[in-house]
mmCIF file of C-alpha atoms in Angstrom:
data_model
loop_
_atom_site.group_PDB
_atom_site.id
_atom_site.type_symbol
_atom_site.label_atom_id
_atom_site.label_comp_id
_atom_site.label_asym_id
_atom_site.label_seq_id
_atom_site.Cartn_x
_atom_site.Cartn_y
_atom_site.Cartn_z
ATOM 1 C CA MET A 310 107.177 -87.367 -67.346
ATOM 2 C CA ASP A 311 107.997 -85.102 -64.576
ATOM 3 C CA SER A 312 105.606 -82.753 -63.373
ATOM 4 C CA ASN A 313 108.075 -80.364 -62.196
ATOM 5 C CA SER A 314 109.850 -80.063 -65.252
ATOM 6 C CA ALA A 315 108.717 -77.876 -68.095
ATOM 7 C CA PRO A 316 106.312 -79.499 -70.496
ATOM 8 C CA GLN A 317 107.355 -80.289 -74.085
ATOM 9 C CA HIS A 318 105.328 -77.828 -76.697
ATOM 10 C CA LEU A 319 103.537 -80.187 -79.079
ATOM 11 C CA VAL A 320 102.989 -77.923 -82.033
ATOM 12 C CA GLY A 321 99.357 -77.893 -82.868
ATOM 13 C CA GLN A 322 98.143 -80.444 -80.246
ATOM 14 C CA LEU A 323 96.375 -80.229 -77.223
ATOM 15 C CA GLU A 324 97.018 -82.280 -74.438
ATOM 16 C CA LEU A 325 95.343 -82.634 -70.506
ATOM 17 C CA ARG A 326 97.159 -84.113 -67.840
ATOM 18 C CA ILE A 327 97.220 -84.575 -63.867
ATOM 19 C CA SER A 328 99.733 -85.456 -61.934
ATOM 20 C CA ALA A 329 100.189 -89.048 -61.159
ATOM 21 C CA ASN A 330 100.503 -88.510 -57.390
ATOM 22 C CA SER A 331 97.090 -87.066 -57.150
ATOM 23 C CA VAL A 332 95.421 -90.484 -58.838
ATOM 24 C CA GLY A 333 94.652 -93.446 -56.924
ATOM 25 C CA LEU A 334 94.802 -96.765 -58.655
ATOM 26 C CA TYR A 335 91.969 -99.424 -58.965
ATOM 27 C CA PRO A 336 92.266 -102.658 -57.449
ATOM 28 C CA LEU A 337 91.393 -105.868 -59.680
ATOM 29 C CA PRO A 338 87.637 -106.316 -59.289
ATOM 30 C CA PRO A 339 86.142 -109.271 -58.071
ATOM 31 C CA THR A 340 84.825 -111.909 -60.667
ATOM 32 C CA ASN A 341 81.146 -110.982 -59.988
ATOM 33 C CA ILE A 342 80.176 -107.673 -58.855
ATOM 34 C CA THR A 343 76.969 -108.935 -56.506
ATOM 35 C CA SER A 344 76.335 -106.174 -54.032
ATOM 36 C CA ASP A 345 76.622 -102.278 -53.841
ATOM 37 C CA LEU A 346 79.613 -102.735 -51.097
ATOM 38 C CA LEU A 347 81.403 -105.024 -53.991
ATOM 39 C CA ALA A 348 80.559 -102.274 -56.527
ATOM 40 C CA THR A 349 81.894 -99.554 -53.805
ATOM 41 C CA GLN A 350 85.435 -101.183 -52.939
ATOM 42 C CA ALA A 351 86.119 -101.886 -57.200
ATOM 43 C CA MET A 352 85.561 -98.271 -57.566
ATOM 44 C CA SER A 353 87.713 -97.217 -54.758
ATOM 45 C CA PRO A 354 91.031 -96.068 -55.679
ATOM 46 C CA GLN A 355 93.925 -97.108 -53.876
ATOM 47 C CA PRO A 356 96.893 -94.650 -52.375
ATOM 48 C CA PRO A 357 98.774 -93.005 -55.534
ATOM 49 C CA PRO A 358 102.356 -94.071 -56.331
ATOM 50 C CA ASN A 359 104.924 -91.712 -54.876
ATOM 51 C CA THR A 360 106.286 -89.945 -58.009
ATOM 52 C CA THR A 361 106.678 -86.536 -59.898
ATOM 53 C CA ASP A 362 105.363 -88.318 -63.339
ATOM 54 C CA VAL A 363 102.316 -86.850 -64.772
ATOM 55 C CA ILE A 364 99.334 -89.204 -66.673
ATOM 56 C CA CYS A 365 98.282 -87.577 -70.158
ATOM 57 C CA LEU A 366 94.450 -88.269 -69.836
ATOM 58 C CA LEU A 367 93.689 -86.753 -73.432
ATOM 59 C CA SER A 368 95.738 -85.663 -76.464
ATOM 60 C CA GLY A 369 94.551 -84.692 -80.142
ATOM 61 C CA PRO A 370 94.995 -81.888 -82.703
ATOM 62 C CA LEU A 371 93.666 -78.649 -81.742
ATOM 63 C CA ASP A 372 91.221 -78.584 -84.357
ATOM 64 C CA ASP A 373 89.438 -81.745 -83.441
ATOM 65 C CA PHE A 374 89.147 -80.353 -79.738
ATOM 66 C CA LEU A 375 87.247 -76.957 -81.156
ATOM 67 C CA LYS A 376 84.887 -79.174 -83.369
ATOM 68 C CA TYR A 377 83.559 -80.113 -79.967
ATOM 69 C CA SER A 378 83.855 -77.193 -77.974
ATOM 70 C CA ARG A 379 82.431 -74.914 -80.042
ATOM 71 C CA GLN A 380 81.188 -71.621 -78.666
ATOM 72 C CA GLU A 381 81.884 -72.929 -75.166
ATOM 73 C CA LYS A 382 85.457 -72.475 -75.389
ATOM 74 C CA SER A 383 87.455 -73.391 -72.503
ATOM 75 C CA LYS A 384 84.320 -74.455 -69.974
ATOM 76 C CA TRP A 385 83.983 -77.500 -72.154
ATOM 77 C CA LEU A 386 87.624 -78.861 -71.641
ATOM 78 C CA ILE A 387 86.997 -77.603 -67.929
ATOM 79 C CA ASP A 388 83.770 -79.650 -67.793
ATOM 80 C CA ILE A 389 85.125 -82.751 -69.461
ATOM 81 C CA ALA A 390 88.503 -82.600 -67.158
ATOM 82 C CA HIS A 391 86.046 -82.404 -63.482
ATOM 83 C CA ASP A 392 84.378 -85.613 -65.688
ATOM 84 C CA ILE A 393 87.296 -87.477 -65.751
ATOM 85 C CA CYS A 394 88.888 -86.725 -62.584
ATOM 86 C CA ASP A 395 86.520 -85.492 -59.616
ATOM 87 C CA PRO A 396 82.723 -85.468 -61.172
ATOM 88 C CA ALA A 397 80.750 -85.829 -57.697
ATOM 89 C CA PHE A 398 82.945 -83.176 -56.138
ATOM 90 C CA LEU A 399 84.481 -80.875 -58.807
ATOM 91 C CA ARG A 400 87.602 -79.943 -56.699
ATOM 92 C CA GLY A 401 90.424 -79.507 -58.751
ATOM 93 C CA SER A 402 90.845 -76.539 -61.178
ATOM 94 C CA LEU A 403 92.291 -76.403 -64.697
ATOM 95 C CA LEU A 404 95.392 -74.709 -65.681
ATOM 96 C CA VAL A 405 97.453 -74.043 -68.676
ATOM 97 C CA TRP A 406 101.090 -73.775 -69.547
ATOM 98 C CA ASN A 407 102.495 -70.210 -70.437
ATOM 99 C CA GLY A 408 105.484 -71.141 -72.067
ATOM 100 C CA ALA A 409 106.729 -66.898 -72.397
ATOM 101 C CA VAL A 410 106.646 -66.907 -68.779
ATOM 102 C CA GLN A 411 107.492 -70.598 -67.799
ATOM 103 C CA ARG A 412 104.377 -71.479 -65.491
ATOM 104 C CA TRP A 413 100.951 -72.655 -65.502
ATOM 105 C CA ARG A 414 98.551 -70.103 -64.885
ATOM 106 C CA PRO A 415 94.612 -70.597 -64.336
ATOM 107 C CA VAL A 416 92.373 -71.527 -67.188
ATOM 108 C CA ALA A 417 88.709 -69.356 -67.337
ATOM 109 C CA HIS A 418 85.754 -70.621 -68.883
ATOM 110 C CA THR A 419 85.917 -68.033 -71.630
ATOM 111 C CA ASP A 420 89.341 -68.720 -72.660
ATOM 112 C CA PRO A 421 89.674 -69.382 -76.021
ATOM 113 C CA LEU A 422 91.187 -73.140 -76.448
ATOM 114 C CA THR A 423 94.867 -73.317 -77.864
ATOM 115 C CA ALA A 424 97.499 -75.353 -78.995
ATOM 116 C CA SER A 425 98.661 -76.047 -75.324
ATOM 117 C CA ILE A 426 99.425 -78.341 -72.324
ATOM 118 C CA TYR A 427 96.808 -78.356 -69.891
ATOM 119 C CA LEU A 428 96.624 -79.432 -66.387
ATOM 120 C CA TYR A 429 93.988 -80.662 -63.955
ATOM 121 C CA ASP A 430 95.268 -79.615 -60.504
ATOM 122 C CA VAL A 431 93.700 -80.697 -57.370
ATOM 123 C CA PRO A 432 94.321 -79.425 -53.778
ATOM 124 C CA VAL A 433 97.481 -80.688 -51.742
ATOM 125 C CA GLY A 434 96.176 -84.024 -50.005
ATOM 126 C CA VAL A 435 93.354 -84.803 -52.363
ATOM 127 C CA ILE A 436 93.387 -88.184 -54.113
ATOM 128 C CA VAL A 437 90.997 -88.822 -56.876
ATOM 129 C CA GLY A 438 90.220 -92.045 -59.351
ATOM 130 C CA LEU A 439 89.776 -91.216 -62.486
ATOM 131 C CA SER A 440 86.590 -92.174 -64.445
ATOM 132 C CA LYS A 441 86.572 -95.896 -65.624
ATOM 133 C CA MET A 442 86.230 -96.586 -69.224
ATOM 134 C CA SER A 443 83.087 -98.278 -70.846
ATOM 135 C CA THR A 444 84.256 -100.800 -73.897
ATOM 136 C CA ARG A 445 80.832 -102.456 -74.463
ATOM 137 C CA THR A 446 82.918 -105.295 -75.540
ATOM 138 C CA GLY A 447 80.191 -107.348 -77.154
ATOM 139 C CA LYS A 448 76.125 -108.175 -78.155
ATOM 140 C CA SER A 449 74.395 -111.274 -78.391
ATOM 141 C CA VAL A 450 71.091 -112.490 -79.374
ATOM 142 C CA THR A 451 68.032 -112.176 -76.831
ATOM 143 C CA THR A 452 64.734 -112.768 -75.616
ATOM 144 C CA ALA A 453 61.736 -110.388 -76.299
ATOM 145 C CA THR A 454 60.504 -111.137 -72.689
ATOM 146 C CA GLY A 455 61.446 -109.791 -69.320
ATOM 147 C CA HIS A 456 63.450 -106.719 -67.751
ATOM 148 C CA ALA A 457 64.814 -105.444 -71.199
ATOM 149 C CA SER A 458 61.734 -105.836 -72.984
ATOM 150 C CA THR A 459 59.676 -104.015 -69.582
ATOM 151 C CA MET A 460 62.433 -101.323 -69.954
ATOM 152 C CA ALA A 461 61.754 -100.983 -73.907
ATOM 153 C CA ASP A 462 58.369 -100.323 -74.012
ATOM 154 C CA ARG A 463 58.810 -97.877 -70.634
ATOM 155 C CA VAL A 464 61.251 -95.679 -72.739
ATOM 156 C CA LYS A 465 58.913 -95.774 -75.826
ATOM 157 C CA ARG A 466 55.877 -95.020 -74.069
ATOM 158 C CA ARG A 467 57.548 -92.124 -72.530
ATOM 159 C CA ASP A 468 59.118 -90.521 -75.270
ATOM 160 C CA GLY A 469 56.920 -91.836 -77.947
ATOM 161 C CA VAL A 470 59.322 -90.009 -80.743
ATOM 162 C CA CYS A 471 63.226 -90.001 -81.350
ATOM 163 C CA TRP A 472 65.067 -87.452 -79.136
ATOM 164 C CA VAL A 473 66.693 -85.793 -82.273
ATOM 165 C CA THR A 474 64.616 -86.507 -85.107
ATOM 166 C CA GLY A 475 61.159 -86.635 -83.927
ATOM 167 C CA SER A 476 60.256 -89.649 -85.634
ATOM 168 C CA THR A 477 58.133 -92.202 -84.415
ATOM 169 C CA TYR A 478 58.942 -95.457 -86.003
ATOM 170 C CA PRO A 479 61.160 -97.030 -85.977
ATOM 171 C CA LEU A 480 62.163 -96.619 -82.480
ATOM 172 C CA LYS A 481 65.093 -98.206 -80.647
ATOM 173 C CA ASN A 482 65.544 -98.166 -76.925
ATOM 174 C CA SER A 483 69.094 -96.483 -76.641
ATOM 175 C CA HIS A 484 70.881 -97.730 -73.233
ATOM 176 C CA ILE A 485 72.880 -95.148 -71.851
ATOM 177 C CA CYS A 486 75.167 -97.698 -69.738
ATOM 178 C CA PRO A 487 75.302 -100.919 -70.936
ATOM 179 C CA LYS A 488 73.799 -104.002 -69.599
ATOM 180 C CA ARG A 489 76.616 -105.939 -68.718
ATOM 181 C CA MET A 490 77.658 -103.380 -66.446
ATOM 182 C CA GLY A 491 75.038 -104.722 -63.619
ATOM 183 C CA ASP A 492 72.673 -102.682 -61.181
ATOM 184 C CA HIS A 493 75.579 -102.275 -58.625
ATOM 185 C CA LEU A 494 78.090 -100.344 -60.851
ATOM 186 C CA ALA A 495 75.297 -98.396 -62.486
ATOM 187 C CA ARG A 496 73.969 -97.157 -59.131
ATOM 188 C CA THR A 497 77.791 -96.050 -58.709
ATOM 189 C CA ILE A 498 77.659 -94.190 -61.892
ATOM 190 C CA PHE A 499 74.008 -92.176 -60.940
ATOM 191 C CA ARG A 500 75.709 -91.811 -57.707
ATOM 192 C CA ASP A 501 78.985 -89.853 -58.722
ATOM 193 C CA PHE A 502 77.570 -88.151 -61.882
ATOM 194 C CA SER A 503 73.740 -87.426 -60.833
ATOM 195 C CA SER A 504 74.577 -86.314 -57.351
ATOM 196 C CA ALA A 505 72.329 -83.546 -57.382
ATOM 197 C CA SER A 506 69.583 -86.013 -57.832
ATOM 198 C CA PRO A 507 67.422 -87.548 -55.296
ATOM 199 C CA PRO A 508 68.909 -91.054 -54.818
ATOM 200 C CA ILE A 509 66.613 -94.037 -55.992
ATOM 201 C CA PRO A 510 66.544 -97.145 -53.692
ATOM 202 C CA ASN A 511 67.380 -100.038 -55.547
ATOM 203 C CA LEU A 512 67.701 -98.414 -59.140
ATOM 204 C CA SER A 513 68.436 -100.883 -61.854
ATOM 205 C CA ILE A 514 70.103 -101.117 -64.990
ATOM 206 C CA TYR A 515 67.122 -101.777 -66.670
ATOM 207 C CA ASP A 516 64.901 -98.800 -65.049
ATOM 208 C CA GLU A 517 63.845 -96.328 -67.745
ATOM 209 C CA ARG A 518 66.095 -93.430 -66.464
ATOM 210 C CA PHE A 519 68.882 -95.609 -68.230
ATOM 211 C CA GLY A 520 67.263 -95.092 -71.661
ATOM 212 C CA ILE A 521 66.254 -92.573 -74.415
ATOM 213 C CA SER A 522 64.243 -93.032 -78.146
ATOM 214 C CA LEU A 523 66.328 -92.652 -81.015
ATOM 215 C CA SER A 524 65.914 -94.030 -84.536
ATOM 216 C CA ASN A 525 67.928 -96.921 -85.707
ATOM 217 C CA ASN A 526 70.505 -94.832 -87.380
ATOM 218 C CA LEU A 527 71.381 -92.936 -84.617
ATOM 219 C CA ASP A 528 71.304 -95.677 -81.933
ATOM 220 C CA ALA A 529 74.434 -97.530 -84.206
ATOM 221 C CA TYR A 530 76.234 -94.423 -83.349
ATOM 222 C CA PHE A 531 75.151 -93.709 -79.810
ATOM 223 C CA ASP A 532 75.355 -97.298 -78.860
ATOM 224 C CA ILE A 533 79.469 -97.490 -79.508
ATOM 225 C CA TYR A 534 79.990 -93.975 -78.365
ATOM 226 C CA GLU A 535 80.220 -92.452 -81.381
ATOM 227 C CA LEU A 536 77.290 -90.191 -80.725
ATOM 228 C CA GLY A 537 77.089 -88.073 -77.972
ATOM 229 C CA LEU A 538 74.494 -85.576 -76.269
ATOM 230 C CA ARG A 539 76.159 -82.172 -75.108
ATOM 231 C CA PHE A 540 74.230 -80.508 -72.353
ATOM 232 C CA VAL A 541 73.092 -77.162 -72.665
ATOM 233 C CA SER A 542 69.829 -77.192 -70.679
ATOM 234 C CA VAL A 543 67.251 -79.727 -68.813
ATOM 235 C CA THR A 544 65.027 -79.564 -72.144
ATOM 236 C CA GLN A 545 67.949 -79.393 -74.730
ATOM 237 C CA TYR A 546 70.995 -81.300 -75.851
ATOM 238 C CA GLU A 547 73.265 -80.698 -78.791
ATOM 239 C CA CYS A 548 74.460 -83.699 -80.873
ATOM 240 C CA HIS A 549 78.214 -84.390 -81.263
ATOM 241 C CA VAL A 550 79.445 -86.760 -83.801
ATOM 242 C CA PHE A 551 82.502 -88.678 -82.854
ATOM 243 C CA ARG A 552 82.832 -90.706 -85.596
ATOM 244 C CA ALA A 553 85.457 -90.642 -88.371
ATOM 245 C CA GLU A 554 83.723 -89.218 -91.531
ATOM 246 C CA THR A 555 84.875 -90.820 -95.093
ATOM 247 C CA PRO A 556 86.401 -88.046 -97.281
ATOM 248 C CA GLY A 557 83.626 -86.473 -99.376
ATOM 249 C CA TRP A 558 80.694 -87.584 -97.037
ATOM 250 C CA VAL A 559 79.039 -86.426 -94.013
ATOM 251 C CA HIS A 560 76.968 -87.679 -91.264
ATOM 252 C CA THR A 561 73.411 -86.905 -91.512
ATOM 253 C CA ILE A 562 70.528 -87.905 -89.098
ATOM 254 C CA PHE A 563 69.933 -90.714 -91.988
ATOM 255 C CA GLY A 564 73.227 -92.155 -91.539
ATOM 256 C CA GLU A 565 76.912 -91.433 -93.685
ATOM 257 C CA LEU A 566 75.966 -89.474 -97.067
ATOM 258 C CA MET A 567 77.598 -88.543 -99.708
ATOM 259 C CA LEU A 568 78.077 -85.010 -100.416
ATOM 260 C CA PRO A 569 76.400 -82.551 -101.179
ATOM 261 C CA THR A 570 73.566 -83.996 -99.517
ATOM 262 C CA THR A 571 70.480 -81.971 -98.436
ATOM 263 C CA MET A 572 69.818 -83.792 -95.803
ATOM 264 C CA PRO A 573 69.821 -82.382 -92.128
ATOM 265 C CA ILE A 574 73.865 -82.697 -90.628
ATOM 266 C CA MET A 575 74.134 -84.589 -87.295
ATOM 267 C CA HIS A 576 76.984 -82.753 -85.367
ATOM 268 C CA GLY A 577 75.279 -79.424 -83.853
ATOM 269 C CA ARG A 578 71.557 -80.842 -84.147
ATOM 270 C CA THR A 579 69.634 -80.194 -81.149
ATOM 271 C CA ALA A 580 68.145 -83.142 -79.152
ATOM 272 C CA SER A 581 65.652 -83.102 -76.523
ATOM 273 C CA PRO A 582 63.462 -85.090 -74.174
ATOM 274 C CA PRO A 583 59.894 -85.237 -75.815
ATOM 275 C CA GLN A 584 58.326 -85.224 -72.381
ATOM 276 C CA PRO A 585 61.086 -83.208 -70.398
ATOM 277 C CA GLN A 586 58.460 -82.487 -67.428
ATOM 278 C CA LEU A 587 58.612 -86.285 -66.324
ATOM 279 C CA ALA A 588 60.798 -87.497 -63.314
ATOM 280 C CA THR A 589 61.221 -90.797 -65.252
ATOM 281 C CA ASN A 590 63.541 -88.928 -68.080
ATOM 282 C CA PRO A 591 67.428 -89.734 -67.611
ATOM 283 C CA PRO A 592 68.871 -87.014 -65.487
ATOM 284 C CA PRO A 593 71.704 -84.920 -67.149
ATOM 285 C CA GLY A 594 74.379 -86.636 -65.309
ATOM 286 C CA LEU A 595 73.818 -90.036 -66.831
ATOM 287 C CA ILE A 596 73.898 -88.390 -70.228
ATOM 288 C CA ARG A 597 77.157 -86.391 -69.384
ATOM 289 C CA TRP A 598 78.878 -89.855 -68.674
ATOM 290 C CA HIS A 599 77.673 -91.168 -71.752
ATOM 291 C CA TYR A 600 79.531 -88.326 -73.792
ATOM 292 C CA LEU A 601 82.244 -88.501 -71.424
ATOM 293 C CA GLN A 602 82.615 -92.244 -72.999
ATOM 294 C CA CYS A 603 82.371 -90.766 -76.410
ATOM 295 C CA VAL A 604 85.336 -87.992 -75.567
ATOM 296 C CA LEU A 605 87.169 -90.817 -74.302
ATOM 297 C CA LYS A 606 87.395 -93.192 -77.035
ATOM 298 C CA LYS A 607 88.145 -90.430 -79.151
ATOM 299 C CA PHE A 608 90.563 -88.504 -77.478
ATOM 300 C CA GLY A 609 91.671 -90.753 -74.503
ATOM 301 C CA HIS A 610 95.738 -91.198 -74.245
ATOM 302 C CA ALA A 611 97.628 -94.202 -73.919
ATOM 303 C CA ASP A 612 98.802 -93.402 -70.534
ATOM 304 C CA TYR A 613 95.021 -93.425 -69.537
ATOM 305 C CA LYS A 614 93.784 -96.384 -71.304
ATOM 306 C CA THR A 615 96.605 -98.370 -69.837
ATOM 307 C CA LEU A 616 96.117 -97.857 -66.358
ATOM 308 C CA PRO A 617 95.310 -100.748 -64.130
ATOM 309 C CA ASN A 618 91.629 -101.901 -63.953
ATOM 310 C CA ILE A 619 90.756 -98.705 -65.662
ATOM 311 C CA ASP A 620 87.768 -100.426 -67.894
ATOM 312 C CA PHE A 621 84.456 -100.722 -65.941
ATOM 313 C CA TRP A 622 83.857 -104.568 -65.094
ATOM 314 C CA GLU A 623 81.166 -106.523 -67.120
ATOM 315 C CA LEU A 624 79.362 -109.339 -66.783
ATOM 316 C CA PRO A 625 81.351 -112.108 -68.828
ATOM 317 C CA LEU A 626 78.096 -114.174 -69.962
ATOM 318 C CA ARG A 627 75.183 -113.497 -72.221
ATOM 319 C CA MET A 628 72.491 -111.548 -70.675
ATOM 320 C CA GLU A 629 69.080 -110.568 -71.475
ATOM 321 C CA GLY A 630 69.145 -107.446 -73.864
ATOM 322 C CA ASP A 631 72.734 -107.877 -74.510
ATOM 323 C CA SER A 632 71.955 -106.444 -78.063
ATOM 324 C CA ASP A 633 70.540 -103.306 -76.686
ATOM 325 C CA ASP A 634 67.736 -103.868 -79.083
ATOM 326 C CA ASP A 635 64.720 -103.716 -76.976
ATOM 327 C CA GLY A 636 64.910 -107.756 -76.750
ATOM 328 C CA THR A 637 65.041 -109.002 -80.368
ATOM 329 C CA ASP A 638 67.597 -109.482 -82.999
ATOM 330 C CA SER A 639 68.822 -106.185 -84.014
ATOM 331 C CA ASP A 640 69.436 -105.018 -88.061
ATOM 332 C CA ALA A 641 71.687 -102.507 -86.649
ATOM 333 C CA ASP A 642 74.624 -104.566 -85.116
ATOM 334 C CA TRP A 643 76.954 -104.551 -87.848
ATOM 335 C CA PRO A 644 79.932 -102.440 -87.643
ATOM 336 C CA SER A 645 78.985 -100.301 -90.976
ATOM 337 C CA ALA A 646 75.325 -100.609 -90.446
ATOM 338 C CA ALA A 647 75.126 -96.371 -90.486
ATOM 339 C CA LEU A 648 77.281 -96.609 -93.166
ATOM 340 C CA ASP A 649 75.049 -98.955 -95.446
ATOM 341 C CA ARG A 650 72.018 -96.840 -94.478
ATOM 342 C CA GLY A 651 73.209 -94.168 -95.146
ATOM 343 C CA ARG A 652 74.274 -94.973 -98.640
ATOM 344 C CA ALA A 653 70.721 -96.612 -99.040
ATOM 345 C CA VAL A 654 69.218 -93.619 -98.611
ATOM 346 C CA GLN A 655 71.610 -91.814 -100.872
ATOM 347 C CA ALA A 656 70.909 -94.188 -103.409
ATOM 348 C CA SER A 657 66.809 -93.638 -103.276
ATOM 349 C CA ILE A 658 66.991 -89.700 -103.015
ATOM 350 C CA GLU A 659 69.216 -89.997 -106.300
ATOM 351 C CA ASP A 660 66.737 -92.186 -107.619
ATOM 352 C CA ASN A 661 63.881 -90.274 -107.074
ATOM 353 C CA GLU A 662 65.444 -87.198 -108.285
ATOM 354 C CA HIS A 663 65.910 -89.370 -111.239
ATOM 355 C CA ARG A 664 62.306 -90.078 -111.846
ATOM 356 C CA HIS A 665 61.366 -86.333 -111.209
ATOM 357 C CA ARG A 666 63.486 -85.330 -114.180
ATOM 358 C CA VAL A 667 62.449 -87.664 -116.321
ATOM 359 C CA ILE A 668 58.521 -87.315 -115.469
ATOM 360 C CA THR A 669 59.201 -83.590 -115.759
ATOM 361 C CA ASP A 670 60.980 -83.783 -119.170
ATOM 362 C CA TRP A 671 58.086 -85.987 -120.330
ATOM 363 C CA ILE A 672 55.335 -83.291 -119.076
ATOM 364 C CA GLY A 673 57.506 -80.940 -121.383
ATOM 365 C CA THR A 674 56.947 -82.787 -124.261
ATOM 366 C CA VAL A 675 53.422 -83.475 -124.057
#
């Protein structure tokens, strides 16, 4: 698509684009990333092609976007556009196509999102590298010793309870970044998304800042980028569910349950670090990176997903803690775990209600 021509209107759809001549492409990563230098080289874009084309970054029905922008309106999309295109420096601005006058106009934070084409516009001469995508390619059986176990112990001691439900057991050490990414790429994410935080020498992917405590049900969503935490303040986040709902069912803190249900709904629920005063909590930037991965999984356009080397490099071999389950075999690793648990909870609730009615009827006959 030509960035100089009038973009085609898509009824009911929202699209986010960027001019291809502002986007550098990533080189083929080395077979193994064994140093910060190699990680930096793998994350350094090459000069862009000389073209007038555009790259579509996000697309989807407006109603789906509104589910996540909520009261933030256009600020939500502005933040996401920055995180995709320039998370460390935020040098671009968001424009929207005004078909009535056939030109782009700036977008304000308070503007309502509309079914329109949006453009992330960067200053002349600025070349950006788009945020890479994490696919979390696989899991494997692990041991209960070493770095993964130590990290899990520290995260659980720091938090003590689930960030969302406040429950104390069972708790999972939910990894913000996949461990197969390795230390060196994890440091580049920390640098780009947490530039306001002091640098941490020799930061490891097993550092407790890369983990939060969640219940088994919520970890199953969080681990595959179907539950994200949207930043509200340093002590508060908002749960956003990116998993498609089965008709007649709803995502609750206990999993997906049949409607109607009295169980707390997950989408929009508050999440908070249990000990917000601790310096070992994940900085908001890391959780912002995880939230972006959720958005890209749901709304990422094929133009973006098929760019050369746009996926994060990950270790091709099994490594300690691969299953993201604190170093033990996890019972939450099958794809339908949250759905199956939700149905089990629903059945248990209905059984208890039936027992209560039977007892009540019996008492009434005595």
